[in-house]
mmCIF file of C-alpha atoms in Angstrom:
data_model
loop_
_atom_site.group_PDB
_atom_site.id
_atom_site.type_symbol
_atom_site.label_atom_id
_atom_site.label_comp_id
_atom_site.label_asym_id
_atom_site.label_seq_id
_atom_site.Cartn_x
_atom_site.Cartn_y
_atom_site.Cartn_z
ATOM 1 C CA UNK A 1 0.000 0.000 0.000
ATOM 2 C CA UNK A 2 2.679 2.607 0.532
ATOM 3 C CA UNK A 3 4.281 1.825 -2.373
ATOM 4 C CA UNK A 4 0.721 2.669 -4.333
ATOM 5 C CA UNK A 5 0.447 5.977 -2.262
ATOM 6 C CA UNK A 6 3.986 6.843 -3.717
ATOM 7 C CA UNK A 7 3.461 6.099 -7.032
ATOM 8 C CA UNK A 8 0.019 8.143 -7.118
ATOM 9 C CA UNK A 9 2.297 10.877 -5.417
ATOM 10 C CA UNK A 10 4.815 10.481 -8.424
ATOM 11 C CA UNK A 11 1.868 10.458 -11.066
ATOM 12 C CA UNK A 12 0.292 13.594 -9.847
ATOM 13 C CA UNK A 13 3.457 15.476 -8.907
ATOM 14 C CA UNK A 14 5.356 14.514 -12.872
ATOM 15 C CA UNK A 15 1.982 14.766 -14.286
ATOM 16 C CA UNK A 16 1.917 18.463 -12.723
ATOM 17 C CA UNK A 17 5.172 18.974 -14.180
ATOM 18 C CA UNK A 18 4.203 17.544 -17.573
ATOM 19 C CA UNK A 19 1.701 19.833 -18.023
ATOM 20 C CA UNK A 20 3.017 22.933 -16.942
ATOM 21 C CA UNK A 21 6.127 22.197 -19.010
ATOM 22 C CA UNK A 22 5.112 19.851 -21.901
ATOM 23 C CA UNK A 23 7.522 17.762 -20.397
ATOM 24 C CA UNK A 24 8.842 14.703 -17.973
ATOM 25 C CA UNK A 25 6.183 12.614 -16.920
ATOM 26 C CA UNK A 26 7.610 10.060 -18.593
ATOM 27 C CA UNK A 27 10.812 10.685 -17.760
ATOM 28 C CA UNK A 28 10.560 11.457 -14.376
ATOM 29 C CA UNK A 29 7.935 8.402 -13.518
ATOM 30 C CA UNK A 30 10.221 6.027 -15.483
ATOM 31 C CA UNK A 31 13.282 7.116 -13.311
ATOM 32 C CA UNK A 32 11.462 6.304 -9.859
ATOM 33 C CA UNK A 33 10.460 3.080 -11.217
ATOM 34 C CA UNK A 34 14.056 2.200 -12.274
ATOM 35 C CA UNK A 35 15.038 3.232 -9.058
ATOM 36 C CA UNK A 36 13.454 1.094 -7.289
ATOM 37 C CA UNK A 37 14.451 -1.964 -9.240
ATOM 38 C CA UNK A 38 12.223 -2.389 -12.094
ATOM 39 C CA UNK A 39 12.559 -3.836 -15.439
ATOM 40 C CA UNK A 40 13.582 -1.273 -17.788
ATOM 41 C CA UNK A 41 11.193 -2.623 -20.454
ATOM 42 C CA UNK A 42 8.456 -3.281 -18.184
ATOM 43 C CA UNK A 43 8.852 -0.002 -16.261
ATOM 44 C CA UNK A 44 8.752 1.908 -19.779
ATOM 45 C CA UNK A 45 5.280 -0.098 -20.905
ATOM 46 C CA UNK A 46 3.948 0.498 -16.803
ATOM 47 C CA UNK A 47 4.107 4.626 -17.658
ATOM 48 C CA UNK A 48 2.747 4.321 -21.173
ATOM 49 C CA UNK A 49 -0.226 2.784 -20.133
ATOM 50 C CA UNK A 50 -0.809 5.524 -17.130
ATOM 51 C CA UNK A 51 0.052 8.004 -19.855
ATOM 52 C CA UNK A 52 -3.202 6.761 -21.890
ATOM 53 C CA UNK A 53 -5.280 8.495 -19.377
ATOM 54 C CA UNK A 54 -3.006 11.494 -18.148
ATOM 55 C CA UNK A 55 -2.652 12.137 -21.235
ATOM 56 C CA UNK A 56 -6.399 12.107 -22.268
ATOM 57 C CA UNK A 57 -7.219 14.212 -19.366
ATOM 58 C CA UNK A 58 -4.362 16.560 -19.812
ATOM 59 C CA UNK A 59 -5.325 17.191 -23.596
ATOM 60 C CA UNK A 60 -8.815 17.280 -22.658
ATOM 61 C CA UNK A 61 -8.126 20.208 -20.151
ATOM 62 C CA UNK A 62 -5.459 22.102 -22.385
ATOM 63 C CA UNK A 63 -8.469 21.681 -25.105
ATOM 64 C CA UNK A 64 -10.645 23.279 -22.491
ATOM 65 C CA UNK A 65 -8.246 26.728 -21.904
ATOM 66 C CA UNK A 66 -7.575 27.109 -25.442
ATOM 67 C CA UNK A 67 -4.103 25.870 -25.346
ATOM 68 C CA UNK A 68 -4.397 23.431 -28.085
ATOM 69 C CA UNK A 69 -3.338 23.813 -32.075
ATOM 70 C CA UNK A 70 -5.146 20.726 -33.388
ATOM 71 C CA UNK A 71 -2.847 20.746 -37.004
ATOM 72 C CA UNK A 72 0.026 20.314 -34.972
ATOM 73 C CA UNK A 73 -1.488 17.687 -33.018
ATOM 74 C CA UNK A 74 -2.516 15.432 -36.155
ATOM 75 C CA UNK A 75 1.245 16.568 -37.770
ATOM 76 C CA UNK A 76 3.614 15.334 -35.142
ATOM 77 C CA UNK A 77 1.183 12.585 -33.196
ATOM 78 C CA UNK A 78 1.025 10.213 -35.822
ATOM 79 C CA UNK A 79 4.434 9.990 -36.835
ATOM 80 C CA UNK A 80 4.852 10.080 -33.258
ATOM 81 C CA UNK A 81 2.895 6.950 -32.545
ATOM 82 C CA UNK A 82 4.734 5.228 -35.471
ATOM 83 C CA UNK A 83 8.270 5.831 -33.492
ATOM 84 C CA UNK A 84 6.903 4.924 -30.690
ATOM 85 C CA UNK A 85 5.842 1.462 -31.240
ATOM 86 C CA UNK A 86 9.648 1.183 -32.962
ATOM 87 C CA UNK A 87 10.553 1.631 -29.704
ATOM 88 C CA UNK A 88 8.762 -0.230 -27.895
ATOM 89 C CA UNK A 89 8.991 -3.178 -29.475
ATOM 90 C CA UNK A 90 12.971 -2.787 -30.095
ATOM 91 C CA UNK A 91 13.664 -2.111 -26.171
ATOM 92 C CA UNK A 92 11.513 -5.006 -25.616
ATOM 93 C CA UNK A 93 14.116 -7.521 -27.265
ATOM 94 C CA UNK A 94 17.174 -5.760 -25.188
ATOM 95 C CA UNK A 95 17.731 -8.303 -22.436
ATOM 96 C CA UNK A 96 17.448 -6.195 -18.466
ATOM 97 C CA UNK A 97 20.928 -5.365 -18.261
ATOM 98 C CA UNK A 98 21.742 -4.045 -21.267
ATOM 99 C CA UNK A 99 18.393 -2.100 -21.266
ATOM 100 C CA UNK A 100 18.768 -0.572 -18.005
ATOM 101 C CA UNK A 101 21.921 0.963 -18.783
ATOM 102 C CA UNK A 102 20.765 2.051 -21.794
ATOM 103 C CA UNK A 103 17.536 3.858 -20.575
ATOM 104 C CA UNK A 104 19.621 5.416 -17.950
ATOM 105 C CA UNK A 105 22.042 6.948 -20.554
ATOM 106 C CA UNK A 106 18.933 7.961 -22.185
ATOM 107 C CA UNK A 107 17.233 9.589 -19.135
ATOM 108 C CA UNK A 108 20.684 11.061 -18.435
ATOM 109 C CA UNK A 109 20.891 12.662 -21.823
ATOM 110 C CA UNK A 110 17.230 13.697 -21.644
ATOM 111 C CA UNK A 111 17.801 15.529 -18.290
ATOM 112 C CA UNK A 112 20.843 17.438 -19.455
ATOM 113 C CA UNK A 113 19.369 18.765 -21.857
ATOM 114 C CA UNK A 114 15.939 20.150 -19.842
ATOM 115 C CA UNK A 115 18.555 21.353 -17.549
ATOM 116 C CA UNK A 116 20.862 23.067 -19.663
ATOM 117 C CA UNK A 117 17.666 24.355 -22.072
ATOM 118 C CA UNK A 118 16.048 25.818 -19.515
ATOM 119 C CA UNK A 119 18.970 27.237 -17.626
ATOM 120 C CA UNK A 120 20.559 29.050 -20.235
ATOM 121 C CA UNK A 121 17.937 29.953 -22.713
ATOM 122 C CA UNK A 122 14.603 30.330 -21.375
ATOM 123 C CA UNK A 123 11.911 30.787 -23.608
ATOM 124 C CA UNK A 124 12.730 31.944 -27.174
ATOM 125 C CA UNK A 125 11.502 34.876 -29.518
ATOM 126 C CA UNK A 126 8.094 33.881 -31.433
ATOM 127 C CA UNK A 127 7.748 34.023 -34.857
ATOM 128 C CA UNK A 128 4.197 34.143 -36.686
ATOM 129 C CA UNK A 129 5.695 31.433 -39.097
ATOM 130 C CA UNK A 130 3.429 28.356 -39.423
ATOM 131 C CA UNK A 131 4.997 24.517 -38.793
ATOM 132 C CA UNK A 132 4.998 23.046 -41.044
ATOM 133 C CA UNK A 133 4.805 18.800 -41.867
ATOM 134 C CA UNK A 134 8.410 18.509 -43.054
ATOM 135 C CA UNK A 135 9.268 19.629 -39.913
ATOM 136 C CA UNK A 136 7.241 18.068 -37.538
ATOM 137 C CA UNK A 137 6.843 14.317 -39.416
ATOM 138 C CA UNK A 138 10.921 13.672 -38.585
ATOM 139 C CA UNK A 139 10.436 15.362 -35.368
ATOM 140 C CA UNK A 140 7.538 12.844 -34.195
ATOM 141 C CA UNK A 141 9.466 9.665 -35.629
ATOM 142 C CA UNK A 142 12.648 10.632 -33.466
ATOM 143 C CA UNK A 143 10.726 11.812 -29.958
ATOM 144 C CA UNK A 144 8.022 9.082 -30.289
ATOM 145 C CA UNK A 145 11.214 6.179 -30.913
ATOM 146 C CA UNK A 146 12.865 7.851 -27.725
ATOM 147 C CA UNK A 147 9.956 8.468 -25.880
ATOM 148 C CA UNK A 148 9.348 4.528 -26.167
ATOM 149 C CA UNK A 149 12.908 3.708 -25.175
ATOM 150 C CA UNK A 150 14.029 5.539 -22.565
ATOM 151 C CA UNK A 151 10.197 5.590 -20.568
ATOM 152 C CA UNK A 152 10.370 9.214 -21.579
ATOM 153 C CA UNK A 153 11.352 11.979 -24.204
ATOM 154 C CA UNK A 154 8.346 13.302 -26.092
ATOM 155 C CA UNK A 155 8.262 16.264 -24.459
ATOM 156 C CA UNK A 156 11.937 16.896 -23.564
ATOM 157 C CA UNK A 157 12.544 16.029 -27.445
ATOM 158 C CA UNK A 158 9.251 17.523 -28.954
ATOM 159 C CA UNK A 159 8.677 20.689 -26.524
ATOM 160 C CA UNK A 160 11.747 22.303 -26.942
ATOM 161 C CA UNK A 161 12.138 21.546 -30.128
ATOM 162 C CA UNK A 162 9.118 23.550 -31.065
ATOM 163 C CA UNK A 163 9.687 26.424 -28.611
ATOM 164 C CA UNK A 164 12.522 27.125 -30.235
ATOM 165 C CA UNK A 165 11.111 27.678 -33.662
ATOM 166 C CA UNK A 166 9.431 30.517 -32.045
ATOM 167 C CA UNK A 167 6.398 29.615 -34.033
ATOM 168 C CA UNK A 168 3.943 28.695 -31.287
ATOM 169 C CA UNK A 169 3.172 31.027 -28.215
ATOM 170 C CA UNK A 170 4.763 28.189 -25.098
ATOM 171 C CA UNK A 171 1.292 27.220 -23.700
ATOM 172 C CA UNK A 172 0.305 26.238 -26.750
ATOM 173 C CA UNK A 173 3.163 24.558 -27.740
ATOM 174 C CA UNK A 174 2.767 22.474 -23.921
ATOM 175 C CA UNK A 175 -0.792 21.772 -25.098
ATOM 176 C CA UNK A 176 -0.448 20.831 -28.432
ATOM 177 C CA UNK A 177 2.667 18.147 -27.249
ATOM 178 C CA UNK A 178 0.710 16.831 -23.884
ATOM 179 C CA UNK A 179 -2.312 16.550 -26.197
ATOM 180 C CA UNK A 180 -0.644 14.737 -29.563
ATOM 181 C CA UNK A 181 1.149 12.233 -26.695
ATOM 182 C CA UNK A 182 -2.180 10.199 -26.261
ATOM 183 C CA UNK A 183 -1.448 8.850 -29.867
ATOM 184 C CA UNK A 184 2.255 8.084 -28.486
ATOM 185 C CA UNK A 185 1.307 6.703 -25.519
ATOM 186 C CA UNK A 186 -1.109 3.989 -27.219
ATOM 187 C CA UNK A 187 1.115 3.096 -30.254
ATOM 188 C CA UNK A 188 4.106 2.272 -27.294
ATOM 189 C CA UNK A 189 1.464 0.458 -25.118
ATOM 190 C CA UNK A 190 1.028 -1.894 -28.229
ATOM 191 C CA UNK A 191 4.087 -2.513 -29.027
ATOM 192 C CA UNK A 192 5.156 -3.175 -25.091
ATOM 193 C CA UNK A 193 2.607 -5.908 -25.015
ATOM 194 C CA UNK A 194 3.288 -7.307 -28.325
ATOM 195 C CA UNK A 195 7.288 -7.471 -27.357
ATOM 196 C CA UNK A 196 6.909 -8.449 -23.482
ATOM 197 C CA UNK A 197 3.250 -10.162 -23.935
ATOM 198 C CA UNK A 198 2.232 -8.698 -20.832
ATOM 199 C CA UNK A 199 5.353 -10.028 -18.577
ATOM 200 C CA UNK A 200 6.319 -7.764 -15.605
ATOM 201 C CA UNK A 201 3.705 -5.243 -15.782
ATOM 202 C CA UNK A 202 1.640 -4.615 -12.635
ATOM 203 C CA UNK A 203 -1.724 -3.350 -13.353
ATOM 204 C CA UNK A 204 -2.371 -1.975 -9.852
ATOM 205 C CA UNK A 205 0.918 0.337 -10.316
ATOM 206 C CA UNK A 206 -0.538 1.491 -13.428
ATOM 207 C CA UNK A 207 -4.102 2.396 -11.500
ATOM 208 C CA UNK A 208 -1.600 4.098 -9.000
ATOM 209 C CA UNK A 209 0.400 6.634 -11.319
ATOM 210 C CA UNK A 210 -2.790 6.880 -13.440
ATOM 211 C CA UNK A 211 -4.941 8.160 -10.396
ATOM 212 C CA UNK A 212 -2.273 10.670 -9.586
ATOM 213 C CA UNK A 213 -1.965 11.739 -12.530
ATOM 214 C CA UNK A 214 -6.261 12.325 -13.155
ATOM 215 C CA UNK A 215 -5.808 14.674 -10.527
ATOM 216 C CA UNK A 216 -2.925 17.153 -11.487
ATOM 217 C CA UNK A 217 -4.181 17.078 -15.370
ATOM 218 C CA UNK A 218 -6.623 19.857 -15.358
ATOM 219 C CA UNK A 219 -5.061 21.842 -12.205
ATOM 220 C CA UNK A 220 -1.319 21.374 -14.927
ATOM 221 C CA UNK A 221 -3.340 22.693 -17.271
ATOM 222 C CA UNK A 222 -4.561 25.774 -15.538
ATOM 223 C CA UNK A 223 -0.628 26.647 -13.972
ATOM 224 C CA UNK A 224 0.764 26.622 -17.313
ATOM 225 C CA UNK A 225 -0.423 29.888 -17.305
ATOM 226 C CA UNK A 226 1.205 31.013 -13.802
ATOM 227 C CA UNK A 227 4.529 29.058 -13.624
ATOM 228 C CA UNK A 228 7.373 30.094 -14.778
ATOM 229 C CA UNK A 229 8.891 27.238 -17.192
ATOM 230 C CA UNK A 230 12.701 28.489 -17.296
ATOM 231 C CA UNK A 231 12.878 27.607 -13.147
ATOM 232 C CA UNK A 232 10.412 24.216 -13.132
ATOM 233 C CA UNK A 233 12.782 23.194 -16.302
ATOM 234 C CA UNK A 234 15.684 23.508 -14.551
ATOM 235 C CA UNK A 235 14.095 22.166 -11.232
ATOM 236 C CA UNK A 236 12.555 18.730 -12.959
ATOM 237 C CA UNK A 237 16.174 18.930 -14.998
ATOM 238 C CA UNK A 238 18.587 18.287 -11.880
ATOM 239 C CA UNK A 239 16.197 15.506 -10.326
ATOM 240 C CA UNK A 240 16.456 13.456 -13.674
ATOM 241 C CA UNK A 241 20.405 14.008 -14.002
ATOM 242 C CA UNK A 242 20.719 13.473 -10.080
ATOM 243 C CA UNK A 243 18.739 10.021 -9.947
ATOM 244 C CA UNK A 244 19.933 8.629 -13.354
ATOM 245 C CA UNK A 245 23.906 9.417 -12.802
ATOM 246 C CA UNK A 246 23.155 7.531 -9.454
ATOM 247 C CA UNK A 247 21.970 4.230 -11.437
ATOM 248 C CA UNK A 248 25.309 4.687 -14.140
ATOM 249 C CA UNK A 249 27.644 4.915 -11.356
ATOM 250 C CA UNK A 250 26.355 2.158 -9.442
ATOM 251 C CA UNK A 251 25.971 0.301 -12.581
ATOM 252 C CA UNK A 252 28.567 -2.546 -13.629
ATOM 253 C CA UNK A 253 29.515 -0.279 -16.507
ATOM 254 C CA UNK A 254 31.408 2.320 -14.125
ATOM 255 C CA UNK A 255 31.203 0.398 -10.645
ATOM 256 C CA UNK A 256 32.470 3.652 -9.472
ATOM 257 C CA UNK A 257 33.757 3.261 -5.630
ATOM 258 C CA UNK A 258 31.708 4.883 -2.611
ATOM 259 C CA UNK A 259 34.248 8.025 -2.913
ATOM 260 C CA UNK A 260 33.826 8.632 -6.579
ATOM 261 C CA UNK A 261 30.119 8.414 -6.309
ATOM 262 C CA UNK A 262 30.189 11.364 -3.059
ATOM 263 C CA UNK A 263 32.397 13.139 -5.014
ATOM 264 C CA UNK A 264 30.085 13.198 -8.505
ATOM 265 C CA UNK A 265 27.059 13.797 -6.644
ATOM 266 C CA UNK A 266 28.601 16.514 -4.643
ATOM 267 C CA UNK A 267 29.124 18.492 -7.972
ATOM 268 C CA UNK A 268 26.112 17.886 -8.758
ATOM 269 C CA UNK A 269 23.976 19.101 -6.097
ATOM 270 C CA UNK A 270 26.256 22.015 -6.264
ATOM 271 C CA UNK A 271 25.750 22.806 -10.112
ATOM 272 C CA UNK A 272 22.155 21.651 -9.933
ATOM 273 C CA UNK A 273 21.444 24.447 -6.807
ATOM 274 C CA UNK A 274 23.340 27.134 -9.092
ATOM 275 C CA UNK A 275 21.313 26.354 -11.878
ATOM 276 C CA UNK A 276 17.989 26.740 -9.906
ATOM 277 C CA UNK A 277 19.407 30.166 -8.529
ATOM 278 C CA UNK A 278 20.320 31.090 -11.987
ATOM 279 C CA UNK A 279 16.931 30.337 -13.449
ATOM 280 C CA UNK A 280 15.135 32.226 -10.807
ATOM 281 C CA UNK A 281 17.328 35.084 -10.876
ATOM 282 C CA UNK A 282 17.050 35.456 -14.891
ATOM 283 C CA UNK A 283 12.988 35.054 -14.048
ATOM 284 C CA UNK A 284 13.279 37.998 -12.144
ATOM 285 C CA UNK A 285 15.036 39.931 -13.841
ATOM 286 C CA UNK A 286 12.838 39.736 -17.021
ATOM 287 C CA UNK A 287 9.905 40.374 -14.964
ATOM 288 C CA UNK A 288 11.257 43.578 -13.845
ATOM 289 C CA UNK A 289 12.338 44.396 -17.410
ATOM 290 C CA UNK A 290 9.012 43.708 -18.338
ATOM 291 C CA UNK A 291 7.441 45.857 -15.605
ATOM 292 C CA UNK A 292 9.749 48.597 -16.380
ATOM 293 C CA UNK A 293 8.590 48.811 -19.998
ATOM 294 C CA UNK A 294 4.512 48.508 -19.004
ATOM 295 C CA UNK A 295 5.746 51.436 -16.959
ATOM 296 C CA UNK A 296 7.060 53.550 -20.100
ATOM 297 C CA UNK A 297 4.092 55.039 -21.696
ATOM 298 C CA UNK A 298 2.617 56.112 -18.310
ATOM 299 C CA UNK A 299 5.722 57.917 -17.925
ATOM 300 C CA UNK A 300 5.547 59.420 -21.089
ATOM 301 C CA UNK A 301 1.862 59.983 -20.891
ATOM 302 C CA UNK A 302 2.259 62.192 -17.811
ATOM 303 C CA UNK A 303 5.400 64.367 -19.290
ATOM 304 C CA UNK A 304 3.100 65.335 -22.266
#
């Protein structure tokens, strides 16, 4: 039972995450699972099934604010789905300890690069330019084949990839992604049970992360609104790098020694705090920049 209650914690508190960001509810669900000693395949095909019904009720609630470009949905999901079930059904054939060291890598990867995007760059410049399919049909294949194989990567793969087009205002872009992964999350489902026929999935874990997840869908989809991205990207970032460079080192790939490991995680906790202080200090600082400038024409308004 209190292994349910912390799994329906993890669903609602990544699913929260997910859709405020457009990212790492895959990523982040699939880490605690490995964590905790779970098949890498089965762990992967355990979130994809939650993410049948987050991500219903996440798209259904981003549909409901208006946060939701339906082109880009049909554009990128089904090429999506098609990489997805690659995926699935190629991580399904990687025997457990190849494929855990291999997700981790992945998950490693993935968080690097949420915690590095959001650090340094923020949020890009829009651009009224449409999407168009030539860009988003390659995009899907790629994010829905690593979404499959490393438990998570749609959104760390898809998201940023469209926020920086500048071509989509960001809560759109989160909508759009959370919304087009219900095609991802079937396809992967699929072509889990067609590669593991079932085998090391528990159903009542599913119910668990799913149930957790129900709940922080529509209050995600309200926040995206009121959080600021650039610091929960940086936050959700660190705790992927943090708990996957914990499964490499202990991994018989390194075997790092008990010192090594102290000494890697001390750096970084240490780069993962400056990176949340750097995030929330750029957040500030563009908020005052922006209040400064609503300021301007009252200025000028009163020197006339």
């Amino acid at each position: 039972m209190r292994t349910l209650i912390l799994l329906a914690l993890v669903g609602l508190g990544a699913q929260l995450v997910d859709g405020s960001l457009g990212m790492a509810y895959g990523v982040t669900s699939t880490t605690l699972l490995l964590a905790i000693g779970t098949n890498p395949a089965a762990a992967s095909a355990t979130v994809h099934l939650a993410e049948i019904g987050t991500t219903l009720a996440s798209g259904a609630s981003h549909w409901r604010f208006g946060n939701v470009d339906w082109r880009v949905v049909a554009r990128i999901g089904i090429p999506g789905a098609i990489g997805a079930f690659a995926g699935a059904t190629f991580l399904s054939s990687l025997s457990t300890e190849i494929a855990g060291p291999v997700m981790s890598v992945i998950l490693l990867g993935l968080g690097l690069y949420v915690l590095l995007r959001f650090t340094v760059q923020g949020l890009p410049a829009r651009s009224d330019k449409p999407l168009r399919r030539r860009f988003l049909t390659p995009l899907g294949l790629v994010a829905g084949f690593m979404d499959a194989t490393g438990g998570g990567g749609w959104g760390p793969v898809g998201t940023p990839a469209i926020l920086a087009s500048g071509r989509m205002e960001p809560r759109k872009v989160i909508g759009s992604i959370d919304t087009s992964e219900f095609f991802v999350a079937i396809a992967a489902s699929v072509g889990f049970f067609v590669g593991l026929s079932g085998a090391g999935i528990d159903v009542t874990w599913v119910l668990a992360l799913l149930i957790g997840g129900l709940i922080a869908a529509p209050i995600a989809a309200w926040l995206v609104r009121l959080v600021p991205p650039r610091v929960l990207g940086s936050a959700v970032g660190g705790v992927i790098v943090l708990t996957n460079s914990r499964t490499l080192l202990g991994s018989d790939w390194i075997a790092a020694t008990d010192g090594v490991q102290i000494a890697v995680y001390v750096v970084l906790w240490v780069g993962w705090a400056a990176a949340v202080a750097w995030s929330v200090r750029a957040y500030r600082l563009d908020k005052a920049v922006e209040a400064a400038r609503s300021q301007e024409p009252e200025a000028d308004s009163v020197s006339v």
